[in-house]
Amino acid sequence: MSTGELAEKSRYRNAVIAALLERDAAKDLRRINQRLLDYAHREPIQTQRAIDIEAPRYTLTEGQQVPEVHASEFEVNHLRAAMASRGCLIVRELFNSTTMTDYCRVIDLAMEPAKHSDTQEEHSARLATIFSNPPPQLASRLPEPNLSYARKFHRDGGSAMCVESASVSEHLLELYKSVGIKQLVTDYLGEAPCLSALKWVLRRPTLPINRNGWHQDGAFMGEGINSLNMWIAANRCGGESGAPGMDLLPQRLTEILGAGEGEAVFDWSVSDDAMTTSQSSHEITTPVFEAGDALFFDHFLLHRTQYGGDFIRPRYAIETWFFGSKNFPSNQIPLSW
């Protein structure tokens, strides 16, 4: 192997990618396909939502705008209280920072699978298999032209659906379970969780950032669902870090506000004017995140990718929407956990 080939191979070799290369891709494919099949004929049932459950009172630490807690102290009552008070919670160091930094390369490969499909080099060929391994049920649940539209929507915005790679999906579920996420989400939602194929994504937003990105996910998911989103930073971002984080309006909302009205760009987005004239008693804030920090929120939080023109680095993140296994939005292609 030439020096150039060795350099190319080592460029993509880290602990997470090594683990992915060692996985049984066929087994992962069968498992993620079955997860989708589990919801192929299931209809949602209205149940009590997490935000309807009485929550403890949350007191912000002086100087805080967004509630936060360290992972070593994190429990479901922190989440329930923060969500009831401000609609979101930051959990510091929830995931190992090195693991999340390694996921930056995973996200690069997921964004650009065609660049790593040289069948003359075993390593590149294996990477191509790992990152282009969608389950057959994805096409069944999202028949054309909808699947192509979904892929283009993600590609244009700088993201890729996790289920496009069965092994990435299964690796993430194992990682989540190892830090207690499955039990925590179950306790918070009050029912076993499912996930969303459309909204479980690897993110590397395209620069420059569109200023018109304010939205509530309930605008296209529906208001009555039982939801919780976990957004994980894979690199340092937000604030003045040089990479876009998240702009947040940390306020407990329980309805959809003016989606698609005025100068909104999309029928699910909220215009700057609507943001300015909303009856909010809280200021927009842009927290700084380190690799491994997680932001939790639900389908009512007003947020967008941090807007600005001075970003010098990309932002990497993993976003996972969880829903109640009974009370879920069927239009987001649920899958079992």
C-alpha positions as a LaTeX table, in Angstrom:
\begin{tabular}{lrrr}
\hline
Residue & $x$ (\AA) & $y$ (\AA) & $z$ (\AA) \\
\hline
Met1 & 0.00 & 0.00 & 0.00 \\
Ser2 & 1.38 & 3.41 & $-0.98$ \\
Thr3 & 1.99 & 6.27 & 1.45 \\
Gly4 & $-0.97$ & 8.10 & $-0.07$ \\
Glu5 & $-3.27$ & 5.12 & 0.45 \\
Leu6 & $-2.10$ & 4.75 & 4.05 \\
Ala7 & $-2.79$ & 8.43 & 4.67 \\
Glu8 & $-6.28$ & 8.16 & 3.18 \\
Lys9 & $-7.02$ & 5.05 & 5.24 \\
Ser10 & $-5.82$ & 6.57 & 8.52 \\
Arg11 & $-7.70$ & 9.79 & 7.82 \\
Tyr12 & $-10.98$ & 7.98 & 8.42 \\
Arg13 & $-9.81$ & 5.56 & 11.07 \\
Asn14 & $-10.92$ & 6.36 & 14.60 \\
Ala15 & $-12.50$ & 4.30 & 17.38 \\
Val16 & $-16.11$ & 4.75 & 16.22 \\
Ile17 & $-15.36$ & 4.07 & 12.57 \\
Ala18 & $-13.28$ & 1.03 & 13.55 \\
Ala19 & $-16.25$ & $-0.24$ & 15.58 \\
Leu20 & $-18.59$ & 0.33 & 12.63 \\
Leu21 & $-16.27$ & $-1.54$ & 10.28 \\
Glu22 & $-16.31$ & $-4.52$ & 12.65 \\
Arg23 & $-20.09$ & $-4.72$ & 12.89 \\
Asp24 & $-22.21$ & $-7.35$ & 11.17 \\
Ala25 & $-23.81$ & $-5.10$ & 8.55 \\
Ala26 & $-26.32$ & $-7.76$ & 7.44 \\
Lys27 & $-27.49$ & $-8.31$ & 11.01 \\
Asp28 & $-27.81$ & $-4.55$ & 11.58 \\
Leu29 & $-29.82$ & $-4.27$ & 8.38 \\
Arg30 & $-32.27$ & $-6.97$ & 9.48 \\
Arg31 & $-32.72$ & $-5.32$ & 12.87 \\
Ile32 & $-33.37$ & $-1.80$ & 11.62 \\
Asn33 & $-35.66$ & $-3.15$ & 8.91 \\
Gln34 & $-37.69$ & $-4.97$ & 11.58 \\
Arg35 & $-37.88$ & $-1.79$ & 13.67 \\
Leu36 & $-39.56$ & $-0.04$ & 10.74 \\
Leu37 & $-41.77$ & $-3.04$ & 10.02 \\
Asp38 & $-43.01$ & $-2.98$ & 13.63 \\
Tyr39 & $-44.83$ & 0.29 & 12.84 \\
Ala40 & $-45.88$ & $-0.45$ & 9.27 \\
His41 & $-49.54$ & $-0.98$ & 10.19 \\
Arg42 & $-49.74$ & 0.71 & 13.59 \\
Glu43 & $-51.98$ & 3.72 & 14.13 \\
Pro44 & $-51.32$ & 6.35 & 16.83 \\
Ile45 & $-53.49$ & 6.58 & 19.94 \\
Gln46 & $-53.95$ & 9.79 & 21.90 \\
Thr47 & $-52.49$ & 9.33 & 25.38 \\
Gln48 & $-51.42$ & 11.63 & 28.18 \\
Arg49 & $-48.41$ & 13.64 & 27.05 \\
Ala50 & $-45.30$ & 14.23 & 29.12 \\
Ile51 & $-46.04$ & 17.96 & 29.26 \\
Asp52 & $-49.45$ & 17.21 & 30.79 \\
Ile53 & $-47.89$ & 15.43 & 33.78 \\
Glu54 & $-47.42$ & 17.56 & 36.90 \\
Ala55 & $-43.78$ & 18.60 & 37.21 \\
Pro56 & $-41.57$ & 19.78 & 40.08 \\
Arg57 & $-40.80$ & 23.50 & 40.24 \\
Tyr58 & $-37.51$ & 24.49 & 38.56 \\
Thr59 & $-35.33$ & 27.31 & 39.88 \\
Leu60 & $-32.76$ & 28.68 & 37.46 \\
Thr61 & $-29.24$ & 29.29 & 38.72 \\
Glu62 & $-28.42$ & 32.99 & 38.73 \\
Gly63 & $-27.27$ & 34.08 & 35.28 \\
Gln64 & $-28.81$ & 31.08 & 33.50 \\
Gln65 & $-31.29$ & 31.53 & 30.67 \\
Val66 & $-31.50$ & 27.87 & 29.71 \\
Pro67 & $-31.75$ & 25.23 & 32.47 \\
Glu68 & $-28.76$ & 22.92 & 32.60 \\
Val69 & $-27.42$ & 20.05 & 34.69 \\
His70 & $-24.29$ & 17.90 & 34.63 \\
Ala71 & $-24.75$ & 14.31 & 33.47 \\
Ser72 & $-23.54$ & 12.98 & 36.82 \\
Glu73 & $-26.60$ & 14.52 & 38.51 \\
Phe74 & $-29.11$ & 14.08 & 35.69 \\
Glu75 & $-32.42$ & 12.36 & 36.43 \\
Val76 & $-35.91$ & 12.46 & 34.99 \\
Asn77 & $-37.19$ & 15.11 & 37.43 \\
His78 & $-34.54$ & 17.55 & 36.18 \\
Leu79 & $-35.89$ & 17.02 & 32.70 \\
Arg80 & $-39.55$ & 17.21 & 33.68 \\
Ala81 & $-39.07$ & 20.40 & 35.74 \\
Ala82 & $-36.96$ & 22.17 & 33.11 \\
Met83 & $-39.32$ & 21.25 & 30.28 \\
Ala84 & $-42.32$ & 22.52 & 32.27 \\
Ser85 & $-40.52$ & 25.78 & 33.04 \\
Arg86 & $-38.53$ & 26.66 & 29.92 \\
Gly87 & $-39.28$ & 23.97 & 27.34 \\
Cys88 & $-35.68$ & 22.72 & 27.19 \\
Leu89 & $-32.72$ & 21.41 & 29.19 \\
Ile90 & $-28.97$ & 21.21 & 28.53 \\
Val91 & $-27.19$ & 18.17 & 29.97 \\
Arg92 & $-23.44$ & 18.72 & 30.10 \\
Glu93 & $-21.08$ & 15.83 & 29.25 \\
Leu94 & $-23.90$ & 13.36 & 28.71 \\
Phe95 & $-21.79$ & 11.54 & 26.13 \\
Asn96 & $-18.06$ & 10.92 & 26.01 \\
Ser97 & $-16.44$ & 13.85 & 24.18 \\
Thr98 & $-13.96$ & 11.64 & 22.29 \\
Thr99 & $-16.76$ & 9.40 & 21.03 \\
Met100 & $-18.70$ & 12.41 & 19.80 \\
Thr101 & $-15.60$ & 13.93 & 18.18 \\
Asp102 & $-15.09$ & 10.62 & 16.37 \\
Tyr103 & $-18.66$ & 10.92 & 15.13 \\
Cys104 & $-17.67$ & 14.05 & 13.20 \\
Arg105 & $-15.85$ & 11.78 & 10.74 \\
Val106 & $-18.87$ & 9.46 & 10.66 \\
Ile107 & $-21.02$ & 12.45 & 9.72 \\
Asp108 & $-18.55$ & 13.49 & 7.00 \\
Leu109 & $-18.74$ & 10.01 & 5.50 \\
Ala110 & $-22.54$ & 9.95 & 5.72 \\
Met111 & $-22.69$ & 13.32 & 3.94 \\
Glu112 & $-20.35$ & 12.24 & 1.14 \\
Pro113 & $-20.63$ & 8.46 & 0.64 \\
Ala114 & $-19.90$ & 8.63 & $-3.10$ \\
Lys115 & $-16.40$ & 9.98 & $-2.41$ \\
His116 & $-15.44$ & 6.85 & $-0.51$ \\
Ser117 & $-16.66$ & 4.07 & $-2.83$ \\
Asp118 & $-13.37$ & 3.04 & $-4.52$ \\
Thr119 & $-13.91$ & $-0.69$ & $-4.97$ \\
Gln120 & $-10.16$ & $-1.15$ & $-5.61$ \\
Glu121 & $-9.42$ & $-0.47$ & $-1.96$ \\
Glu122 & $-10.94$ & $-2.82$ & 0.59 \\
His123 & $-11.22$ & $-0.18$ & 3.31 \\
Ser124 & $-13.05$ & 2.28 & 1.05 \\
Ala125 & $-15.35$ & $-0.42$ & $-0.27$ \\
Arg126 & $-16.24$ & $-1.47$ & 3.27 \\
Leu127 & $-16.97$ & 2.16 & 4.21 \\
Ala128 & $-19.27$ & 2.46 & 1.22 \\
Thr129 & $-21.17$ & $-0.63$ & 2.38 \\
Ile130 & $-21.55$ & 0.75 & 5.90 \\
Phe131 & $-22.74$ & 4.20 & 4.83 \\
Ser132 & $-25.04$ & 3.14 & 1.99 \\
Asn133 & $-27.05$ & 0.41 & 3.68 \\
Pro134 & $-30.68$ & 1.58 & 4.02 \\
Pro135 & $-33.33$ & $-0.96$ & 5.06 \\
Pro136 & $-35.84$ & $-2.06$ & 2.37 \\
Gln137 & $-38.70$ & $-0.97$ & 4.65 \\
Leu138 & $-37.59$ & 2.65 & 4.31 \\
Ala139 & $-38.60$ & 2.65 & 0.64 \\
Ser140 & $-41.81$ & 0.79 & 1.49 \\
Arg141 & $-42.79$ & 3.26 & 4.19 \\
Leu142 & $-41.72$ & 6.25 & 2.11 \\
Pro143 & $-42.48$ & 5.36 & $-1.52$ \\
Glu144 & $-41.17$ & 7.46 & $-4.38$ \\
Pro145 & $-41.09$ & 10.33 & $-5.02$ \\
Asn146 & $-41.28$ & 10.97 & $-1.27$ \\
Leu147 & $-38.04$ & 9.16 & $-0.44$ \\
Ser148 & $-36.09$ & 11.13 & $-3.04$ \\
Tyr149 & $-37.65$ & 14.34 & $-1.78$ \\
Ala150 & $-36.70$ & 13.52 & 1.82 \\
Arg151 & $-33.13$ & 12.72 & 0.82 \\
Lys152 & $-32.81$ & 15.95 & $-1.15$ \\
Phe153 & $-34.31$ & 17.98 & 1.71 \\
His154 & $-31.72$ & 16.58 & 4.11 \\
Arg155 & $-28.84$ & 16.86 & 1.64 \\
Asp156 & $-29.63$ & 20.49 & 0.83 \\
Gly157 & $-29.76$ & 21.43 & 4.51 \\
Gly158 & $-26.65$ & 19.49 & 5.50 \\
Ser159 & $-28.00$ & 16.34 & 7.11 \\
Ala160 & $-28.52$ & 12.63 & 6.49 \\
Met161 & $-31.04$ & 10.20 & 7.96 \\
Cys162 & $-29.39$ & 7.76 & 10.36 \\
Val163 & $-31.44$ & 4.88 & 8.94 \\
Glu164 & $-29.59$ & 5.25 & 5.63 \\
Ser165 & $-26.87$ & 3.34 & 7.50 \\
Ala166 & $-28.20$ & 0.37 & 9.44 \\
Ser167 & $-24.92$ & 0.00 & 11.34 \\
Val168 & $-24.77$ & 3.67 & 12.38 \\
Ser169 & $-28.37$ & 3.37 & 13.60 \\
Glu170 & $-27.76$ & 0.26 & 15.68 \\
His171 & $-24.47$ & 1.61 & 17.05 \\
Leu172 & $-26.22$ & 4.80 & 18.20 \\
Leu173 & $-29.05$ & 2.89 & 19.89 \\
Glu174 & $-26.48$ & 0.85 & 21.81 \\
Leu175 & $-24.65$ & 4.06 & 22.76 \\
Tyr176 & $-27.86$ & 5.72 & 23.95 \\
Lys177 & $-28.81$ & 2.71 & 26.04 \\
Ser178 & $-25.35$ & 2.55 & 27.61 \\
Val179 & $-25.79$ & 6.01 & 29.19 \\
Gly180 & $-29.37$ & 5.35 & 30.32 \\
Ile181 & $-31.26$ & 7.25 & 27.62 \\
Lys182 & $-33.79$ & 4.52 & 26.89 \\
Gln183 & $-34.94$ & 4.30 & 30.51 \\
Leu184 & $-34.89$ & 8.07 & 30.96 \\
Val185 & $-37.02$ & 8.70 & 27.85 \\
Thr186 & $-39.44$ & 5.96 & 28.92 \\
Asp187 & $-39.80$ & 7.54 & 32.36 \\
Tyr188 & $-40.26$ & 11.03 & 30.91 \\
Leu189 & $-42.80$ & 10.11 & 28.23 \\
Gly190 & $-44.70$ & 7.78 & 30.54 \\
Glu191 & $-44.64$ & 5.06 & 27.90 \\
Ala192 & $-42.06$ & 3.10 & 25.92 \\
Pro193 & $-40.41$ & 5.22 & 23.21 \\
Cys194 & $-40.21$ & 4.88 & 19.47 \\
Leu195 & $-38.05$ & 6.96 & 17.11 \\
Ser196 & $-38.52$ & 8.76 & 13.80 \\
Ala197 & $-36.73$ & 7.73 & 10.61 \\
Leu198 & $-37.19$ & 11.21 & 9.13 \\
Lys199 & $-36.07$ & 13.09 & 12.25 \\
Trp200 & $-33.22$ & 10.88 & 13.46 \\
Val201 & $-30.39$ & 12.60 & 11.64 \\
Leu202 & $-26.67$ & 13.30 & 11.43 \\
Arg203 & $-26.17$ & 17.04 & 10.95 \\
Arg204 & $-23.50$ & 19.23 & 9.38 \\
Pro205 & $-25.46$ & 22.37 & 8.39 \\
Thr206 & $-24.62$ & 23.99 & 5.09 \\
Leu207 & $-23.04$ & 27.45 & 5.42 \\
Pro208 & $-24.12$ & 30.22 & 5.26 \\
Ile209 & $-27.03$ & 29.69 & 7.66 \\
Asn210 & $-30.50$ & 30.83 & 6.59 \\
Arg211 & $-31.79$ & 33.48 & 8.99 \\
Asn212 & $-35.39$ & 32.36 & 8.35 \\
Gly213 & $-35.08$ & 29.08 & 10.20 \\
Trp214 & $-37.21$ & 29.79 & 13.29 \\
His215 & $-39.70$ & 26.95 & 13.79 \\
Gln216 & $-41.53$ & 24.61 & 16.12 \\
Asp217 & $-41.38$ & 20.99 & 15.01 \\
Gly218 & $-45.00$ & 20.55 & 16.01 \\
Ala219 & $-45.93$ & 22.68 & 12.99 \\
Phe220 & $-45.40$ & 19.61 & 10.79 \\
Met221 & $-45.60$ & 16.81 & 13.37 \\
Gly222 & $-48.86$ & 17.86 & 15.03 \\
Glu223 & $-49.61$ & 19.36 & 18.43 \\
Gly224 & $-51.07$ & 16.38 & 20.28 \\
Ile225 & $-48.05$ & 14.07 & 20.15 \\
Asn226 & $-45.95$ & 12.85 & 23.06 \\
Ser227 & $-42.41$ & 13.88 & 22.15 \\
Leu228 & $-38.85$ & 14.50 & 23.29 \\
Asn229 & $-35.89$ & 15.51 & 21.13 \\
Met230 & $-32.24$ & 14.86 & 22.03 \\
Trp231 & $-29.78$ & 17.06 & 20.11 \\
Ile232 & $-26.13$ & 16.11 & 20.76 \\
Ala233 & $-23.20$ & 18.39 & 19.89 \\
Ala234 & $-20.36$ & 16.45 & 18.28 \\
Asn235 & $-17.96$ & 19.42 & 18.34 \\
Arg236 & $-17.65$ & 22.75 & 20.14 \\
Cys237 & $-20.26$ & 25.13 & 18.76 \\
Gly238 & $-22.53$ & 28.05 & 19.60 \\
Gly239 & $-21.93$ & 31.51 & 20.99 \\
Glu240 & $-18.63$ & 32.93 & 19.72 \\
Ser241 & $-17.04$ & 29.52 & 19.12 \\
Gly242 & $-16.87$ & 29.97 & 15.34 \\
Ala243 & $-19.32$ & 27.13 & 14.59 \\
Pro244 & $-23.11$ & 27.62 & 14.57 \\
Gly245 & $-24.95$ & 26.28 & 17.60 \\
Met246 & $-28.65$ & 26.75 & 18.29 \\
Asp247 & $-30.71$ & 29.91 & 18.76 \\
Leu248 & $-33.38$ & 29.20 & 21.39 \\
Leu249 & $-36.39$ & 30.94 & 22.87 \\
Pro250 & $-36.38$ & 29.19 & 26.29 \\
Gln251 & $-40.09$ & 29.49 & 27.03 \\
Arg252 & $-42.70$ & 26.83 & 27.83 \\
Leu253 & $-45.09$ & 26.93 & 24.90 \\
Thr254 & $-48.10$ & 24.65 & 24.48 \\
Glu255 & $-49.34$ & 25.68 & 21.04 \\
Ile256 & $-48.05$ & 26.41 & 17.55 \\
Leu257 & $-47.44$ & 30.13 & 16.98 \\
Gly258 & $-48.04$ & 31.63 & 13.54 \\
Ala259 & $-46.33$ & 28.97 & 11.44 \\
Gly260 & $-46.23$ & 30.01 & 7.78 \\
Glu261 & $-47.67$ & 33.46 & 8.44 \\
Gly262 & $-46.32$ & 36.85 & 7.35 \\
Glu263 & $-42.85$ & 36.62 & 5.81 \\
Ala264 & $-42.20$ & 33.03 & 6.85 \\
Val265 & $-40.24$ & 31.16 & 4.18 \\
Phe266 & $-41.85$ & 27.74 & 4.78 \\
Asp267 & $-45.37$ & 26.79 & 5.85 \\
Trp268 & $-43.86$ & 25.36 & 9.04 \\
Ser269 & $-41.49$ & 28.22 & 9.90 \\
Val270 & $-42.00$ & 31.39 & 11.95 \\
Ser271 & $-41.03$ & 34.80 & 10.56 \\
Asp272 & $-38.69$ & 37.23 & 12.32 \\
Asp273 & $-41.64$ & 39.61 & 12.65 \\
Ala274 & $-43.73$ & 36.97 & 14.41 \\
Met275 & $-40.78$ & 36.27 & 16.71 \\
Thr276 & $-40.43$ & 39.97 & 17.54 \\
Thr277 & $-44.12$ & 40.50 & 18.21 \\
Ser278 & $-44.65$ & 37.29 & 20.18 \\
Gln279 & $-45.64$ & 37.81 & 23.79 \\
Ser280 & $-42.42$ & 36.32 & 25.14 \\
Ser281 & $-41.00$ & 37.24 & 28.53 \\
His282 & $-37.72$ & 35.49 & 27.74 \\
Glu283 & $-34.77$ & 36.53 & 25.59 \\
Ile284 & $-33.41$ & 34.58 & 22.65 \\
Thr285 & $-30.19$ & 32.86 & 23.71 \\
Thr286 & $-27.41$ & 30.95 & 21.99 \\
Pro287 & $-25.65$ & 28.56 & 24.38 \\
Val288 & $-22.13$ & 27.26 & 23.86 \\
Phe289 & $-21.95$ & 23.47 & 23.55 \\
Glu290 & $-18.97$ & 21.17 & 23.93 \\
Ala291 & $-18.70$ & 17.77 & 22.24 \\
Gly292 & $-20.92$ & 15.39 & 24.20 \\
Asp293 & $-23.32$ & 18.00 & 25.59 \\
Ala294 & $-27.00$ & 17.32 & 24.83 \\
Leu295 & $-29.99$ & 19.63 & 24.46 \\
Phe296 & $-33.45$ & 18.21 & 25.18 \\
Phe297 & $-36.66$ & 19.87 & 23.98 \\
Asp298 & $-40.08$ & 18.98 & 22.58 \\
His299 & $-42.14$ & 19.86 & 19.53 \\
Phe300 & $-43.22$ & 23.28 & 20.87 \\
Leu301 & $-39.81$ & 24.90 & 21.43 \\
Leu302 & $-39.04$ & 27.83 & 19.11 \\
His303 & $-35.51$ & 27.36 & 17.79 \\
Arg304 & $-33.29$ & 27.52 & 14.74 \\
Thr305 & $-29.71$ & 26.77 & 13.74 \\
Gln306 & $-27.71$ & 29.74 & 15.04 \\
Tyr307 & $-27.80$ & 32.56 & 12.51 \\
Gly308 & $-24.71$ & 34.62 & 11.73 \\
Gly309 & $-22.26$ & 35.48 & 8.99 \\
Asp310 & $-18.96$ & 34.95 & 10.80 \\
Phe311 & $-18.81$ & 31.18 & 11.17 \\
Ile312 & $-15.43$ & 29.69 & 10.28 \\
Arg313 & $-16.05$ & 26.04 & 11.15 \\
Pro314 & $-18.82$ & 23.52 & 10.49 \\
Arg315 & $-21.02$ & 22.30 & 13.30 \\
Tyr316 & $-21.58$ & 18.57 & 13.78 \\
Ala317 & $-24.53$ & 17.16 & 15.70 \\
Ile318 & $-26.78$ & 14.12 & 16.07 \\
Glu319 & $-30.51$ & 14.70 & 16.49 \\
Thr320 & $-32.91$ & 12.02 & 17.69 \\
Trp321 & $-36.65$ & 12.54 & 18.09 \\
Phe322 & $-38.37$ & 10.14 & 20.48 \\
Phe323 & $-42.14$ & 9.67 & 20.64 \\
Gly324 & $-44.46$ & 7.64 & 22.81 \\
Ser325 & $-44.90$ & 4.17 & 21.31 \\
Lys326 & $-48.66$ & 4.83 & 21.30 \\
Asn327 & $-48.83$ & 8.61 & 20.78 \\
Phe328 & $-46.59$ & 9.28 & 17.78 \\
Pro329 & $-46.79$ & 11.25 & 14.49 \\
Ser330 & $-47.30$ & 8.65 & 11.78 \\
Asn331 & $-46.06$ & 11.11 & 9.11 \\
Gln332 & $-42.56$ & 10.98 & 10.61 \\
Ile333 & $-42.06$ & 7.25 & 9.87 \\
Pro334 & $-41.80$ & 5.77 & 13.37 \\
Leu335 & $-39.61$ & 2.79 & 14.22 \\
Ser336 & $-39.40$ & 0.69 & 17.37 \\
Trp337 & $-36.65$ & 0.65 & 19.97 \\
\hline
\end{tabular}
